[in-house]
Coordinates of C-alpha atoms in Angstrom, one line a residue:
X91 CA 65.7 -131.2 169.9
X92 CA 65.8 -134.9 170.8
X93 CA 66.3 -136.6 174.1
X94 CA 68.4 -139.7 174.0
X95 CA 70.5 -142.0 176.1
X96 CA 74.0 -143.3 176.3
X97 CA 73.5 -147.0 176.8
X98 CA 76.1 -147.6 178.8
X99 CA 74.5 -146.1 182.3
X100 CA 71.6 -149.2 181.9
X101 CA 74.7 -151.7 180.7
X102 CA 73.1 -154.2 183.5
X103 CA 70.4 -154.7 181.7
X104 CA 70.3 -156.7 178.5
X105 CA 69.2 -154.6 175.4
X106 CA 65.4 -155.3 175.1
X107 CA 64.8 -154.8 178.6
X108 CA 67.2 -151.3 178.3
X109 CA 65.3 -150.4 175.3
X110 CA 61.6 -150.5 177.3
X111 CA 63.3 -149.5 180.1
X112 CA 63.7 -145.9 178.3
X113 CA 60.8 -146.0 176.7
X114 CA 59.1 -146.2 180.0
X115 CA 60.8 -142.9 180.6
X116 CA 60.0 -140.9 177.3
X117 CA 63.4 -141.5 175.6
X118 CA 63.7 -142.5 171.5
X119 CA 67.3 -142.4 171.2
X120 CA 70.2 -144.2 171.9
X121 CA 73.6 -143.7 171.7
X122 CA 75.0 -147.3 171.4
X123 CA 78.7 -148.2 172.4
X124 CA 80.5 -150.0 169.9
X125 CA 83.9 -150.3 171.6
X126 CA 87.1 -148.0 172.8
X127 CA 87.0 -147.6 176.9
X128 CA 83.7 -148.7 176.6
X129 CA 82.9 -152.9 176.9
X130 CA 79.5 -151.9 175.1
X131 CA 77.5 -154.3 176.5
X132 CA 74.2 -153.8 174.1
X133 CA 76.6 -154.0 171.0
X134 CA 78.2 -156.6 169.8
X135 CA 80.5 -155.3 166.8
X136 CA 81.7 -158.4 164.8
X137 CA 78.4 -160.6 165.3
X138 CA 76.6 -157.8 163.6
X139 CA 78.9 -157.1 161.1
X140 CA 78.8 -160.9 160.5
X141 CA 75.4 -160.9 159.7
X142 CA 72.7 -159.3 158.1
X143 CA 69.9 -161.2 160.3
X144 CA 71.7 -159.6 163.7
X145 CA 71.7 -156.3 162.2
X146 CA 67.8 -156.4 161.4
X147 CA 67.1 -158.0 164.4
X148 CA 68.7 -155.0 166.3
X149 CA 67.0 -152.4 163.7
X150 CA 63.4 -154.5 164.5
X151 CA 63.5 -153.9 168.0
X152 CA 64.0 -149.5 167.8
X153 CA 61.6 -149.8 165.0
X154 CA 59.0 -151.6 166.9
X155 CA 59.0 -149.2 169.9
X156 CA 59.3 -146.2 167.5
X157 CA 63.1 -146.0 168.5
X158 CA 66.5 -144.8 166.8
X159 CA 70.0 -144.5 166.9
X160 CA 71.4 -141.6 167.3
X161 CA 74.5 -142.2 167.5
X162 CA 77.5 -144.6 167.5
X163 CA 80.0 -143.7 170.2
X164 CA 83.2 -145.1 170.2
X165 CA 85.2 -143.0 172.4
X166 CA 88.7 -143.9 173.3
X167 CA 92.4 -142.9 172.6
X168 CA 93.0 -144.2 168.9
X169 CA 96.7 -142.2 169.3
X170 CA 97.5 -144.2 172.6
X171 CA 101.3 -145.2 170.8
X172 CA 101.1 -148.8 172.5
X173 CA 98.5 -151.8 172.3
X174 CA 95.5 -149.7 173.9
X175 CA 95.8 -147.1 170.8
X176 CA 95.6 -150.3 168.4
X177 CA 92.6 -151.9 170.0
X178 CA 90.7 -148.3 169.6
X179 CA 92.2 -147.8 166.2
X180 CA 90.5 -151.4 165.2
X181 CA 87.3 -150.4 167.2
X182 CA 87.2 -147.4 165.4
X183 CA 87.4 -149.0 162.3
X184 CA 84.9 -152.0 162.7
X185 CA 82.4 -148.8 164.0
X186 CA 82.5 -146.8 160.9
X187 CA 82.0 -150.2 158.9
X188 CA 78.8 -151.3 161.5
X189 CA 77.6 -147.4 161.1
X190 CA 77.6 -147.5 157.0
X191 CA 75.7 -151.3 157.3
X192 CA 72.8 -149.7 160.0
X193 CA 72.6 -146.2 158.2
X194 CA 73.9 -144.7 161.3
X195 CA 75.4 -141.1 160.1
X196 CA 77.1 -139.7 163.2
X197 CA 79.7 -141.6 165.1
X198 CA 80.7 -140.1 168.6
X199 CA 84.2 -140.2 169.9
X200 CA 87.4 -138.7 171.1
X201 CA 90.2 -137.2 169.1
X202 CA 92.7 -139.1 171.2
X203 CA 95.8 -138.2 172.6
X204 CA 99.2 -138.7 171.8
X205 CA 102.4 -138.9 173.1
X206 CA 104.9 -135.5 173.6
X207 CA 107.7 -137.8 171.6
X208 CA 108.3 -139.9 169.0
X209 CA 109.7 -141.9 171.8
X210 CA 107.8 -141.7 174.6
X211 CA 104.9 -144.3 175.6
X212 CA 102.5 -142.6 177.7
X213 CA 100.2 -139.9 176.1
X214 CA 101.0 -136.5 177.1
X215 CA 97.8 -133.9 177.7
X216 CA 100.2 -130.1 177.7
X217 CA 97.6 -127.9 179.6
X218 CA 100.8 -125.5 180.5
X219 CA 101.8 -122.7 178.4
X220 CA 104.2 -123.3 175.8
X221 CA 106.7 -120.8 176.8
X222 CA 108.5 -122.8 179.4
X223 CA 110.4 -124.9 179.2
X224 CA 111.0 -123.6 175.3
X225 CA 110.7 -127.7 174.6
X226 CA 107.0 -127.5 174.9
X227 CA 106.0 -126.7 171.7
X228 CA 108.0 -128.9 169.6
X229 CA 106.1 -131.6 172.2
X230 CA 102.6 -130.3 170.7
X231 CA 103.6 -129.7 167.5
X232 CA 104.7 -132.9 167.3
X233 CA 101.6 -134.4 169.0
X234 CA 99.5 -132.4 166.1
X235 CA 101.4 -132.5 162.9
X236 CA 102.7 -135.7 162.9
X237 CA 100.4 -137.7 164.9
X238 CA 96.7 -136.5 165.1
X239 CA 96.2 -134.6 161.7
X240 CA 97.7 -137.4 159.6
X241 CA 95.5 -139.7 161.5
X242 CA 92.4 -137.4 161.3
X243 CA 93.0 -137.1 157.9
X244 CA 92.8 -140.8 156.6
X245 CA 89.7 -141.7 159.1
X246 CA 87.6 -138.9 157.2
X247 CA 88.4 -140.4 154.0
X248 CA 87.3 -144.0 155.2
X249 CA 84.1 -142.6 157.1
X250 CA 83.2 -140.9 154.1
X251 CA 83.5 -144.1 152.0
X252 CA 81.3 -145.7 154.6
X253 CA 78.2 -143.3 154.4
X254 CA 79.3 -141.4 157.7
X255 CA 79.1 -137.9 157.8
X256 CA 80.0 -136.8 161.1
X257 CA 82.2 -137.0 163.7
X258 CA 81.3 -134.9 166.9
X259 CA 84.5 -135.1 169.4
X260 CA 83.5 -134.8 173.0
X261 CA 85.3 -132.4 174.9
X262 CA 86.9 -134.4 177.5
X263 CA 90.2 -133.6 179.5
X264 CA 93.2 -135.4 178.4
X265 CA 92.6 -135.5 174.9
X266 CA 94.0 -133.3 172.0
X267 CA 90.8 -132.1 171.2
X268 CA 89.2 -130.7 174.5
X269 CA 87.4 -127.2 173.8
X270 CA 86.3 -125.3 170.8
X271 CA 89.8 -123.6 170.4
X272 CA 91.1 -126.6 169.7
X273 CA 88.3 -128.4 167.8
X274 CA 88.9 -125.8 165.6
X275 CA 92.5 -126.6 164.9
X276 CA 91.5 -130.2 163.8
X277 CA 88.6 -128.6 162.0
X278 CA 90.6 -126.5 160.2
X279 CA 93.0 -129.1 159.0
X280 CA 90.5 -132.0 157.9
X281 CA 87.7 -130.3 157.5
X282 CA 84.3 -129.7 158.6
X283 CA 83.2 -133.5 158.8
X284 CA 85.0 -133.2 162.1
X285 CA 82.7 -131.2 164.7
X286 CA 82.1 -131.4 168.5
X287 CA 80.3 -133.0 171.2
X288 CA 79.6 -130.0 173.1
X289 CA 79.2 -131.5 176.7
X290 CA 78.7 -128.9 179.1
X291 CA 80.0 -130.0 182.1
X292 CA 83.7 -130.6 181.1
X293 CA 83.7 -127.3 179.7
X294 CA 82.1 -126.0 183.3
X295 CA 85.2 -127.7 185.5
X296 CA 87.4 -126.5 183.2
X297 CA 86.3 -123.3 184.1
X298 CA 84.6 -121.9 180.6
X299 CA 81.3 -121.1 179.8
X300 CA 79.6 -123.7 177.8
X301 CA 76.9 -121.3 176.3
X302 CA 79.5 -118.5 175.0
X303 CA 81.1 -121.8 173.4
X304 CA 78.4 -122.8 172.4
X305 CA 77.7 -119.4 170.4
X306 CA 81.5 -119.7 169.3
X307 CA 80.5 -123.4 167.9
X308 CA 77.8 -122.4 165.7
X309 CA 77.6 -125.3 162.8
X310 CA 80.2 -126.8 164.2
X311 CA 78.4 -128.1 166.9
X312 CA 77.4 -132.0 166.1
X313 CA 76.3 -133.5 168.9
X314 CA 75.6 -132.3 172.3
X315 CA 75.6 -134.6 175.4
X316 CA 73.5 -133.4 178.5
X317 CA 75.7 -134.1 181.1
X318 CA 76.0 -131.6 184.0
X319 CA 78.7 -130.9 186.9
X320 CA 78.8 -129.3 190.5
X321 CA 82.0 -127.3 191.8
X322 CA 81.9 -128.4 195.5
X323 CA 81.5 -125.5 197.6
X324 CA 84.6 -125.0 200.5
X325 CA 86.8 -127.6 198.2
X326 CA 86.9 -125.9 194.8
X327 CA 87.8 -122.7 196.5
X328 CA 90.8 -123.8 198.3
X329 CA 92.5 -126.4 195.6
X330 CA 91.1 -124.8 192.3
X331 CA 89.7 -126.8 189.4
X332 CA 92.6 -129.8 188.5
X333 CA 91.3 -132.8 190.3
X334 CA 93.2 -135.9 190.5
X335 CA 91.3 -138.5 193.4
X336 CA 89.3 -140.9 191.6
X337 CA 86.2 -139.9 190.6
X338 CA 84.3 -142.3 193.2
X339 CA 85.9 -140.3 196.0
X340 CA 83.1 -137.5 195.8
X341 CA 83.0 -136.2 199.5
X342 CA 86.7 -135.1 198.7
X343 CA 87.0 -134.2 195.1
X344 CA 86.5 -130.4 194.5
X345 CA 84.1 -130.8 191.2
X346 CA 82.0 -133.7 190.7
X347 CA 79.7 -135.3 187.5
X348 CA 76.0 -134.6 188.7
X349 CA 72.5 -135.4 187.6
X350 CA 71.5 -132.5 185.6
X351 CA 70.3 -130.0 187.9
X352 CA 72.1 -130.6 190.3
X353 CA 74.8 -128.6 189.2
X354 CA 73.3 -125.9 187.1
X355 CA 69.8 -125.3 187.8
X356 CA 67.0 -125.5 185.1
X357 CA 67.1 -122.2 183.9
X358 CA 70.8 -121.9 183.0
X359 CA 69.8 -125.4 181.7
X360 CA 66.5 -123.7 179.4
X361 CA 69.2 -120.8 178.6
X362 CA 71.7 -123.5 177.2
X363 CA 69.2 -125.5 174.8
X364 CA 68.0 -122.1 173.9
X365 CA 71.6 -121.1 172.4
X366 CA 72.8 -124.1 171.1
X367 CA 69.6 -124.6 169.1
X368 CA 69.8 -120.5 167.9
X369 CA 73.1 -121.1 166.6
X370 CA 71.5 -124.6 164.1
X371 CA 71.4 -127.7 166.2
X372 CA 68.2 -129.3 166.3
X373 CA 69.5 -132.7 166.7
X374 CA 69.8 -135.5 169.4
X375 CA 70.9 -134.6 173.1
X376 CA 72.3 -137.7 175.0
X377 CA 71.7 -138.1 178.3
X378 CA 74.9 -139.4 179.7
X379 CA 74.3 -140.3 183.8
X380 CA 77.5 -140.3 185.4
X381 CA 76.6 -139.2 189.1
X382 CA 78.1 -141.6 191.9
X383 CA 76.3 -139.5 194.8
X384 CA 72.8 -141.4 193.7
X385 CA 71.9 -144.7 192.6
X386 CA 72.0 -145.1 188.7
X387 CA 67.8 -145.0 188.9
X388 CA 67.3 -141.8 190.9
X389 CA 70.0 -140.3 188.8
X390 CA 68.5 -141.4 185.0
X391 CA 65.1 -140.6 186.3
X392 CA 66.0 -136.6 187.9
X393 CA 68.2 -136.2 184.5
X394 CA 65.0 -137.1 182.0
X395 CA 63.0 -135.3 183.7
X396 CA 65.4 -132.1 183.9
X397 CA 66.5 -132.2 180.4
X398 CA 62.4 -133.0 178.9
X399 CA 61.6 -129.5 180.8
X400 CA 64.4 -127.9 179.5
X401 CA 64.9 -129.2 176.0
X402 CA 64.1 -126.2 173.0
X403 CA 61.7 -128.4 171.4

């Protein structure tokens, strides 16, 4: 395994300085934003598919420090019904062209979300079971059938035509696709370009264990993201797991996003790796810093260095 870095934790810097920034730390990857509910600020989508001399500027400057991509990530909700779903629909889009121009082969995003009607305009995430009220299901079969499989569908055909090969969806809340159970569902129906981002710590809050999913995964794991999460002690145990205060608002919120090992300690970490890569993926790992109870630097810096000791190399 790999260690990279999701660019969008260093977006203060500009890209050069990022790039040595990283390589200061040990890290030859980078996941690059390209768009969605990111501003990616290293990547600037239609200058580069504009021209040629961008693109091998950008190429020049991994290549010189021995660095790659490994990964475009362009996550966002392309099934939003109103303007938002049509901006990451034409972000999706312009990524899969950028990926086919740079060689990139694996494009990281979300499988969106859609709306419980043909009517309604706010996406609908149906975490309740389906036997009440009765409605319920005709909401999610809705949501699947004739919104996220049709669209699935004809964004496999255009990656393909692109050079892509895979998709890994990250297992975020709020999106159709949000565990293995129901990557599976999508996999099933478009096929087995479509795999996940297993990131742990969603999968932790949620309150499964990310290496039985992992074992569950098996090749259909296509992208992991090493990102880890701590259930706050005397909060978690009162309210349960479904947090809604802003994620800034850590004293008070009953799970929060952590460096790793802050949340899971390095063994469980070493145990993880160990699984994932059993079951065939000896690939990139991202490091994705989203801990707001450290600065940025003290978080970046604990993470690399938890994640080099633990890695299955």
């Amino acid at each position: 395994m790999k260690l990279s870095f999701c660019t969008d934790s260093l977006g203060n810097l500009p890209f050069e300085a990022m790039l040595d920034k990283l390589l200061e730390l040990g890290v030859r990857g980078v996941e690059m934003t390209t768009g969605g509910w990111s501003s990616a600020p290293h990547l600037q989508t239609d200058e580069l598919l504009g021209s040629a001399a961008k693109r091998q500027g950008l190429l020049q400057a991994l290549e010189s420090r021995g660095m790659e991509i490994a990964a475009l990530n362009v996550s966002g909700n392309p099934l939003d019904p109103g303007e938002l779903g049509q901006r990451h629909k034409r972000d999706t889009d312009k990524t899969l062209q950028l990926a086919g121009l740079l060689g990139v082969k694996k494009i990281v995003m979300m499988s969106g979300l859609p709306p419980a009607s043909p009517g309604d305009t706010i996406p609908n995430w149906i975490t309740y079971t389906v036997s009440w009220p009765p409605s319920l299901k005709n909401c999610l079969d809705y949501q699947w059938n004739d919104v996220a499989i049709p669209y699935w569908q004809q964004l496999v055909h255009r990656a393909q035509a692109c050079g892509v090969e895979k998709f890994a969806l990250e297992n975020f809340s709020s999106m159709l696709v949000w565990n293995p159970d129901t990557l599976f569902r999508l996999r099933e129906a478009v096929g087995p370009m479509v795999g996940l981002n297993l990131d742990p710590s969603h999968l932790i809050w949620m309150g499964a264990d990310p290496i039985a999913a992992a074992r569950a995964l098996g090749p259909a794991i296509h992208h992991v993201h090493g990102k880890d999460v701590r259930l706050e002690r005397g909060l978690v145990e009162i309210n349960g797991r479904l947090e809604t205060r802003p994620v800034e608002d850590t004293a008070h919120r009953a799970w929060n996003y952590v460096a790793v090992g802050c949340g899971q300690d390095l063994q469980w970490w070493k145990e993880f790796f160990s699984v994932v890569r059993m079951m065939g993926y000896n690939d990139w790992v991202s490091l994705e810093m989203e801990d707001l109870t450290m600065s940025v630097e003290a978080g970046i810096a604990s993470s690399v260095a938890a994640l080099q000791q633990t890695l299955s190399q």
